[in-house]
mmCIF file of C-alpha atoms in Angstrom:
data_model
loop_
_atom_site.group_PDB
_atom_site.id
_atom_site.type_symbol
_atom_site.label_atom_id
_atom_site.label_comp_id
_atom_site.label_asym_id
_atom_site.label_seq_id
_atom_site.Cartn_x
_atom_site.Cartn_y
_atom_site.Cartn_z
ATOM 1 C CA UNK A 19 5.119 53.421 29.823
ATOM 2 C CA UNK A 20 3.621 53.339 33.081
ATOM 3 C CA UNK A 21 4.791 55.736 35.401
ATOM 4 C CA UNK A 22 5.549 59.732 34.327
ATOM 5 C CA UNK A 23 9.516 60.071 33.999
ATOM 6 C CA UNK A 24 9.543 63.898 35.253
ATOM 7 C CA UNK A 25 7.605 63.074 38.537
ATOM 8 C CA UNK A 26 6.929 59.051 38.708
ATOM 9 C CA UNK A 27 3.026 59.204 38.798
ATOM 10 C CA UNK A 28 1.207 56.630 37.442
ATOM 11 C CA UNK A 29 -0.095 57.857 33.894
ATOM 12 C CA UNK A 30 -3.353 57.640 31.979
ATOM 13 C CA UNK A 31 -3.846 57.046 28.118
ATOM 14 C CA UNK A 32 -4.395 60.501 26.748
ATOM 15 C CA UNK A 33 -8.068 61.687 26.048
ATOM 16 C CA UNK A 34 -8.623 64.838 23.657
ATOM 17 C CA UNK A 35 -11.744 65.885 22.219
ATOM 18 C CA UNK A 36 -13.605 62.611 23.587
ATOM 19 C CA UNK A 37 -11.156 60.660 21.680
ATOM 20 C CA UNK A 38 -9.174 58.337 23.578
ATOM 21 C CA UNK A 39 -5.250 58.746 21.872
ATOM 22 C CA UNK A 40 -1.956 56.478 21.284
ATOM 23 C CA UNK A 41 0.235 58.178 23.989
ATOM 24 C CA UNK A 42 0.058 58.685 28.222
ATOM 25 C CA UNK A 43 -0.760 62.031 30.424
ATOM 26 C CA UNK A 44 0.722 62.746 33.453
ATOM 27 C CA UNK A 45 -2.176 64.834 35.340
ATOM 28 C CA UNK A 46 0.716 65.954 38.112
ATOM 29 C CA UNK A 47 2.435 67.789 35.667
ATOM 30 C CA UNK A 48 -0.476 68.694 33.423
ATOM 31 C CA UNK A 49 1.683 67.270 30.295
ATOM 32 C CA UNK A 50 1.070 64.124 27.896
ATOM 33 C CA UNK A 51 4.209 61.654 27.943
ATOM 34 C CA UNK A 52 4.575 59.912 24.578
ATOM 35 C CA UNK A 53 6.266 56.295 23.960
ATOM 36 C CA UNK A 54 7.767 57.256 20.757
ATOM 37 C CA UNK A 55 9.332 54.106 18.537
ATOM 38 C CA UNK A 56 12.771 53.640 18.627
ATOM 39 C CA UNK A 57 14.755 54.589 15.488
ATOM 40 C CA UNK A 58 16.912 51.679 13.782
ATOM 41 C CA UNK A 59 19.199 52.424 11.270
ATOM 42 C CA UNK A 60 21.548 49.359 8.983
ATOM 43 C CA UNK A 61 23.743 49.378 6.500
ATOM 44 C CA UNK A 62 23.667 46.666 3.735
ATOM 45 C CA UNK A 63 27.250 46.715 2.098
ATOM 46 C CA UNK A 64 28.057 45.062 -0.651
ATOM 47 C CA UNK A 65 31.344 43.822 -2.772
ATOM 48 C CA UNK A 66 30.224 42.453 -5.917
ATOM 49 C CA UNK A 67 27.635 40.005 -5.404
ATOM 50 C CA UNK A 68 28.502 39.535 -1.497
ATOM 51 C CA UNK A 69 27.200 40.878 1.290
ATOM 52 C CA UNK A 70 28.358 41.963 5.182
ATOM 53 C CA UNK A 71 26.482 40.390 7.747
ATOM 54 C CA UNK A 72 28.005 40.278 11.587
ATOM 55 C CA UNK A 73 27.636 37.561 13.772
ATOM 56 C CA UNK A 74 26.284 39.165 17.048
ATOM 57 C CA UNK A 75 28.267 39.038 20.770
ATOM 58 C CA UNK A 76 24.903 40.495 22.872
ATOM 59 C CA UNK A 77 21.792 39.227 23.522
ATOM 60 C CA UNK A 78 19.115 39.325 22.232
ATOM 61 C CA UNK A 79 20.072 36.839 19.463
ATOM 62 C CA UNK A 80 23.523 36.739 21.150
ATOM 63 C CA UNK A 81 25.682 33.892 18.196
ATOM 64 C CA UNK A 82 23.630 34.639 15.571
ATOM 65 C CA UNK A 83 23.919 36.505 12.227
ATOM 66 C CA UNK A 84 22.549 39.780 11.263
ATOM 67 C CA UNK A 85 23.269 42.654 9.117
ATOM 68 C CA UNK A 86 25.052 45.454 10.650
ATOM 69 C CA UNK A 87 23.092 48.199 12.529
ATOM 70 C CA UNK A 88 21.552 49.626 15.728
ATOM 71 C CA UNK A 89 19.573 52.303 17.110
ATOM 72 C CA UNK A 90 19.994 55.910 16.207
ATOM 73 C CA UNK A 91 21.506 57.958 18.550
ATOM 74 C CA UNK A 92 20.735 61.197 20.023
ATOM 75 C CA UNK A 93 21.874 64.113 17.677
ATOM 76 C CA UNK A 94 23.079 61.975 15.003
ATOM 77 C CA UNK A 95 21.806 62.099 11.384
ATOM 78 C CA UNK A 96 20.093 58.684 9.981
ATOM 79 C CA UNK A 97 23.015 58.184 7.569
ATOM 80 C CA UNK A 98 25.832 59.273 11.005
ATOM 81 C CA UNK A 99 23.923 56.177 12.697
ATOM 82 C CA UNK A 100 23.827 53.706 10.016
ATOM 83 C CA UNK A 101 27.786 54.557 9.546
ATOM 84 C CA UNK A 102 28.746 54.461 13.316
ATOM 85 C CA UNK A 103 26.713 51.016 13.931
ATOM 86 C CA UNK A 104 29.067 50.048 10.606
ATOM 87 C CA UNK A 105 32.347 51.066 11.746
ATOM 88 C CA UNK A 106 31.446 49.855 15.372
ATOM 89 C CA UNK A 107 30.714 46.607 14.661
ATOM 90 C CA UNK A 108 32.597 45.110 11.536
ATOM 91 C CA UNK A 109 35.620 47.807 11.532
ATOM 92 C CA UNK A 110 34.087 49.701 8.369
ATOM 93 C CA UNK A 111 34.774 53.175 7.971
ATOM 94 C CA UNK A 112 32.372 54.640 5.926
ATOM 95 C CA UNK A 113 31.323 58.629 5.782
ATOM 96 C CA UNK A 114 28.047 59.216 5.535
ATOM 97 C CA UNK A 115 27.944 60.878 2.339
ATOM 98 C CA UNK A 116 28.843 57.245 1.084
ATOM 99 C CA UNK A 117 24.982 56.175 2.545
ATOM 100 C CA UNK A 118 22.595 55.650 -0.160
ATOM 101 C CA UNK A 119 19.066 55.305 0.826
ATOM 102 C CA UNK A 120 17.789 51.736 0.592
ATOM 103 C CA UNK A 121 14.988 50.710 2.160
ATOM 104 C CA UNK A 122 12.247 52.168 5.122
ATOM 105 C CA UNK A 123 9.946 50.842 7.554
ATOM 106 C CA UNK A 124 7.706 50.433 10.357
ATOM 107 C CA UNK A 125 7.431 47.183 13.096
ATOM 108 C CA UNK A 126 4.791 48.028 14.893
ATOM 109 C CA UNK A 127 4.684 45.233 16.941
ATOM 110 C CA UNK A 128 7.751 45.877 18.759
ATOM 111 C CA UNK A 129 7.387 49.683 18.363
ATOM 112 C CA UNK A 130 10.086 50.541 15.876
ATOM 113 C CA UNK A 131 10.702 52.385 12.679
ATOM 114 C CA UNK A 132 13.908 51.240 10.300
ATOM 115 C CA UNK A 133 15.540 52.979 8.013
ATOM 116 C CA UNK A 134 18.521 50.987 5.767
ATOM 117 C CA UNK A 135 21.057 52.524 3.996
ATOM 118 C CA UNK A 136 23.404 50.599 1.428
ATOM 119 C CA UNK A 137 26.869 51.131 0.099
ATOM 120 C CA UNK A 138 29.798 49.054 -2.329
ATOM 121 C CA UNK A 139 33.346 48.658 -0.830
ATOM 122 C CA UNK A 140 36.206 47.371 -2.532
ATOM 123 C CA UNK A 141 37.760 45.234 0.297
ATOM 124 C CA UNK A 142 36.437 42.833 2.431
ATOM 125 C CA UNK A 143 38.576 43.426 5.210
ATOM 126 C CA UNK A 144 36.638 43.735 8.916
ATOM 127 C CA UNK A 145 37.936 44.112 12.323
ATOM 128 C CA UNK A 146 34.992 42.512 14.630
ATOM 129 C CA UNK A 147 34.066 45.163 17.675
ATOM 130 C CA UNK A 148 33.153 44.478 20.956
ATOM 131 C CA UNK A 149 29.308 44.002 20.018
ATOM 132 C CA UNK A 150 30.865 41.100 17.798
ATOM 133 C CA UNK A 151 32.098 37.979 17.511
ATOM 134 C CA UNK A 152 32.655 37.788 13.472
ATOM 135 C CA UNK A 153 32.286 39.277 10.905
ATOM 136 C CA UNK A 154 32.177 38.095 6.973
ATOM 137 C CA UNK A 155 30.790 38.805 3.265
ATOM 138 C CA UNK A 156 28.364 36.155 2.453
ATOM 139 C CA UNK A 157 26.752 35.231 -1.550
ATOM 140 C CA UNK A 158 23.253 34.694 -1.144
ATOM 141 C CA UNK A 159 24.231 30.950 -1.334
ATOM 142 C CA UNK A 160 27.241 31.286 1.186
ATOM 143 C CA UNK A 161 24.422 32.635 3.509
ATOM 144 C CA UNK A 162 23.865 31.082 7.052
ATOM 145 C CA UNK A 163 20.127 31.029 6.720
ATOM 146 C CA UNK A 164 19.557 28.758 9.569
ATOM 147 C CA UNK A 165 21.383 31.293 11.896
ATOM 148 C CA UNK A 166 20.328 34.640 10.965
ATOM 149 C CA UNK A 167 19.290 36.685 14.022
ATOM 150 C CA UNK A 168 16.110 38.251 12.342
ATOM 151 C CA UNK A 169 14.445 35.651 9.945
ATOM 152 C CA UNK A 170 11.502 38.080 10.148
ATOM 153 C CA UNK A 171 13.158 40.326 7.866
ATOM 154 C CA UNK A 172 14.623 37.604 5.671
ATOM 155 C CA UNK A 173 12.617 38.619 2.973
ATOM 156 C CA UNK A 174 14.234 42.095 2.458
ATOM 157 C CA UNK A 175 17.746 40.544 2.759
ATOM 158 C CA UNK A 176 16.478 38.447 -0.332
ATOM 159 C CA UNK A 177 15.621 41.996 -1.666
ATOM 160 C CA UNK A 178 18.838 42.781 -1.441
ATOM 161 C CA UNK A 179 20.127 40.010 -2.883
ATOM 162 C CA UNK A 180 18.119 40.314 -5.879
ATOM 163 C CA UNK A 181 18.793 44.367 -6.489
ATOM 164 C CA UNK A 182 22.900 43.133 -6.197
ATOM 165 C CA UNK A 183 22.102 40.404 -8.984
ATOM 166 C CA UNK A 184 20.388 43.223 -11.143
ATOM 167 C CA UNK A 185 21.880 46.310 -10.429
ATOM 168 C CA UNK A 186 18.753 47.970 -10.067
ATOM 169 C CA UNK A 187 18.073 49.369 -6.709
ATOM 170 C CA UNK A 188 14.819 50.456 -5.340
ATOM 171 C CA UNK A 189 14.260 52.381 -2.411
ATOM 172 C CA UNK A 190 11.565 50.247 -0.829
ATOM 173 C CA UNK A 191 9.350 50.509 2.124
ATOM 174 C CA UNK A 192 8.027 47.922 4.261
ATOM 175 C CA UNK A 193 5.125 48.124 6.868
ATOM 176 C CA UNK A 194 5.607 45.080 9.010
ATOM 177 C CA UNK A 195 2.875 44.563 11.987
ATOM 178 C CA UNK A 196 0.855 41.453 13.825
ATOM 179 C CA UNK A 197 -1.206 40.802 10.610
ATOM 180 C CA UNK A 198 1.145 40.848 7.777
ATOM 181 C CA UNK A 199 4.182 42.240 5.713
ATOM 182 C CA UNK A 200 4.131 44.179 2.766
ATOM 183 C CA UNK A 201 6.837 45.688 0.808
ATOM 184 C CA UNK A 202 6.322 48.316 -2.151
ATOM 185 C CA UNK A 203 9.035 50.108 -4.494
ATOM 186 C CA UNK A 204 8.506 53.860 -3.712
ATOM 187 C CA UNK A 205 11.501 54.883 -6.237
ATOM 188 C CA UNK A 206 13.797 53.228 -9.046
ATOM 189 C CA UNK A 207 17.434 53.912 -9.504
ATOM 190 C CA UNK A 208 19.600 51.875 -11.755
ATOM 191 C CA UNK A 209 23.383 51.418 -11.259
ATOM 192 C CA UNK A 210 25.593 51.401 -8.029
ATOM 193 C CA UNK A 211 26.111 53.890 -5.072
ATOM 194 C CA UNK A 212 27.353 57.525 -6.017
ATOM 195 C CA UNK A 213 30.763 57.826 -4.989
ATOM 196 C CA UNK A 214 31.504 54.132 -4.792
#
């Protein structure tokens, strides 16, 4: 952020007590102006030991595979998002009572917090959307590795791969920034999704 979005000045970082802060002030209007991380919410769904991934139509990563999701929307509920950026882009209609926690985190490198949700179906029928160009339930040895959009966050697809193989799901968190990954169970739950 460099310029105030009320009145267009150019802003300052944000100095409080002598302590210099993580967000802007506008000293037109008096007011600090905070770059707050976008909110990214996925789905990993799952029929028996296969997953849904969607090959992507848009840049960034435009032809390459990913699992479905997007950013949260004003006024929407985490679980709403995850199920809207599901139904949008492979054609599954999920409600979000069906969303069971998964997995959280932070990339602080490009300013964003995740939060995944998973879920069982008993089809694997899709209809691509416009965001799309295909969409299909992969094993984790069926899995276009080479292509995936994210390779980043290959390591919690593997996650999720290995909770499907067990049956015992986690709900994990990840902190992801320039110097590292880490990824710790914060919970334990054995068997599949409530309501499934």
């Amino acid at each position: 952020m460099n310029f105030c979005p009320q009145c267009g000045r150019a802003l300052e970082r944000h100095v409080v007590g002598g302590e210099p802060r993580q967000h802007w002030y506008c000293r037109a209007c008096n007011a600090p102006r905070h770059d707050f991380p976008m909110v990214v919410v996925t789905c990993f769904v799952a029929s028996g030991q296969r997953l849904l991934w969607m090959r992507r139509a848009l840049p960034p990563k435009a032809g390459y595979w990913a699992i479905p999701g997007g950013f949260l929307e004003s006024g929407e509920t985490l679980a709403e998002g995850a199920a809207r950026e599901l139904r949008e882009e492979t054609g599954v209609v999920l409600p979000a009572e069906r969303m069971q926690l998964y997995m959280t985190g932070t990339i602080t490198f490009i300013n964003q917090v995740y939060v995944a949700f998973r879920a069982t179906v008993d089809s694997e029928v899709t209809l691509a959307g416009s965001e799309t160009l295909e969409c299909a339930f992969f094993s984790r040895e069926e899995c276009p590795w080479g292509q995936v959009a994210y390779p980043e966050v290959n390591d919690s697809i593997e996650q999720a791969y290995r909770d499907l193989a067990t049956g015992e799901f986690a709900i994990w968190h990840s902190e992801m920034t320039e110097r590292g990954y880490q990824r710790r169970a914060v919970a334990q739950e054995s068997g599949s999704v409530r309501g499934a």
